[in-house]
C-alpha cells in the first residue's frame, strides 16, 4: 500500500495464539510477569499478552521491598534480581545560587541489618524496566513467553470460561483471565468495575529516565535533590544498569502547570530546576506526567476475571509500594488458581484473593498517601520500617485457622537457621510446608505437603505450622485436629 507515493510498511505478522489456555494474563508488567512465572512453575498453562510491542521501557517504579525480595527468593529469582539492583544511595540536597553547592546528606530509607528471621532487611533499587527484563528472562527459562502486540478488545464470560477477543481479530478461550494491565486497565473498564479514591496532590508531577554525560554535577553515589525554585523541585536518582542513567522526578509548584513530556520539554524542565545543561542530556529514554492519586477497585473479581496490580489499586510513588503490592497480588493469586485448576479446590477459593489482598492494598494506599503529603521533597524526610511490607499478613482472614507457639495463622512465616541451610530453603517451591517445631512430625499422605521436623526455635515456638505456598501460616495447632480438613478444603489432601 502506498500513501502519497510512499510505500507504507506492512504490519508485522504476529505468531498465532493458542486457541485455549487455562489462564490468560493481560499485561506484561511486574505483576503479570510474576504471575506467569508462578503459574509456569506450577505447571498451569498460561498465556501472557501485552498490548505494546515490547516491555515497558521506563522506571515508573524502582524499589523492591524486603517482602518482595522474599517472594523472588521463593520464585528462584533472588540472585538475578539482586545482581541487577543496588542499595539505595543517600539523599543529597543541593543549595546556594544555581543549586551548585553540596548540602546535607541523609538516608531516605531507614536502614536495618539482616536478622535470622528477616534475611532481606532493606529495599533494593532497581528500575522497573530492568526488573522486567530479569523476570522475562526467568519466564522464558521456564518455557513461558510474552505475546507482544496483543490488545484485548472484548471479553465474553459464561459458566465454563472466558472468550477474549483481540484487535487483530483473533480470540482465545481461557478458564480464567487476570487483568494486570495497569492503572488505566481496559479490562477493568470493560467489566464496569469502578475505582474509588482521592487526589493525593493537585500539583502535577513528571517522571522520566535520562542519560547524562559524565561531566554533570551529579554522580551515582547520591540521590540528588533541588528544592529552591518557585517553579517546583526536582530529584535525580541514579539507576543501576547503565552508566549515566538517572530517574528524574519533578514536582511542579503550580497546580495548573502543564508538564511537557517531549524530549525537548523534559530537558527544558530539567535545566530550569537544576544546574544541568541541555548538552549534558544525551537521551530521554522515557517520560510521563501524572497527578498523584490513590484509588482502589470496588471489587477484584467479576466471575472468572480477576484484577491485580495497578489495575486494582493506584498509589502515589512515595514509599515505593505500588510495584511491590502488585507482585504480591500475583504471589497470592498464583497458588490459588493452581489449586482450583489442577487440584480440585472449589472455585470459591478464588474469593479469598480479594478478601485477603484488598484490605492490604487499602492499608498500603493510606501509607503511600501519608508519605507523599508529609515527605515529598521535604528536608531530611525518612521512610520507616512500615514500607518494608514484612509486617503485612492475613490474620482473621478466610484462610487463617488457629494459633500455636509464637505465631497465629495469617502471619508471615519467619526464616531461621537450620543445621544445614535455613527455613526458607524448606519453603522454596510451589508446595505447602508443614513445620513441626519442637514436636514430633505427624504422618501426612499428601504429595503437595512437605513435612519437616525442626528443633526448638523461639520465632515459632512449639507447635505445628502449615505454611501456604506464598509463605504465610495458613493453619497452626498443637496437634493435628483440624489439619486434614483444612488441607482438603484447599485441594491439598483427599479425604475418605
mmCIF file with all atom_site columns, C-alpha atoms in Angstrom, residues 24 48 69 73 79 102 151 188 218 227 275 347 353 460 491:
data_model
loop_
_atom_site.group_PDB
_atom_site.id
_atom_site.type_symbol
_atom_site.label_atom_id
_atom_site.label_alt_id
_atom_site.label_comp_id
_atom_site.label_asym_id
_atom_site.label_entity_id
_atom_site.label_seq_id
_atom_site.pdbx_PDB_ins_code
_atom_site.Cartn_x
_atom_site.Cartn_y
_atom_site.Cartn_z
_atom_site.occupancy
_atom_site.B_iso_or_equiv
_atom_site.pdbx_formal_charge
_atom_site.auth_seq_id
_atom_site.auth_comp_id
_atom_site.auth_asym_id
_atom_site.auth_atom_id
_atom_site.pdbx_PDB_model_num
ATOM 1  C CA . UNK A 1 24  ? -4.963  -15.549 30.223 1.00 0.00 ? 24  UNK A CA 1
ATOM 2  C CA . UNK A 1 48  ? 0.695   -13.674 28.915 1.00 0.00 ? 48  UNK A CA 1
ATOM 3  C CA . UNK A 1 69  ? 12.657  -9.930  47.812 1.00 0.00 ? 69  UNK A CA 1
ATOM 4  C CA . UNK A 1 73  ? 13.698  -15.854 46.701 1.00 0.00 ? 73  UNK A CA 1
ATOM 5  C CA . UNK A 1 79  ? 20.320  -13.777 42.825 1.00 0.00 ? 79  UNK A CA 1
ATOM 6  C CA . UNK A 1 102 ? 26.506  20.432  48.215 1.00 0.00 ? 102 UNK A CA 1
ATOM 7  C CA . UNK A 1 151 ? -4.602  -5.785  22.579 1.00 0.00 ? 151 UNK A CA 1
ATOM 8  C CA . UNK A 1 188 ? -11.379 -3.272  34.361 1.00 0.00 ? 188 UNK A CA 1
ATOM 9  C CA . UNK A 1 218 ? 25.638  14.699  39.794 1.00 0.00 ? 218 UNK A CA 1
ATOM 10 C CA . UNK A 1 227 ? 14.009  22.307  46.244 1.00 0.00 ? 227 UNK A CA 1
ATOM 11 C CA . UNK A 1 275 ? 22.311  23.338  37.094 1.00 0.00 ? 275 UNK A CA 1
ATOM 12 C CA . UNK A 1 347 ? -13.752 -22.143 42.813 1.00 0.00 ? 347 UNK A CA 1
ATOM 13 C CA . UNK A 1 353 ? -7.874  -13.411 46.884 1.00 0.00 ? 353 UNK A CA 1
ATOM 14 C CA . UNK A 1 460 ? 7.892   -20.137 66.030 1.00 0.00 ? 460 UNK A CA 1
ATOM 15 C CA . UNK A 1 491 ? -7.485  -29.332 47.387 1.00 0.00 ? 491 UNK A CA 1
#
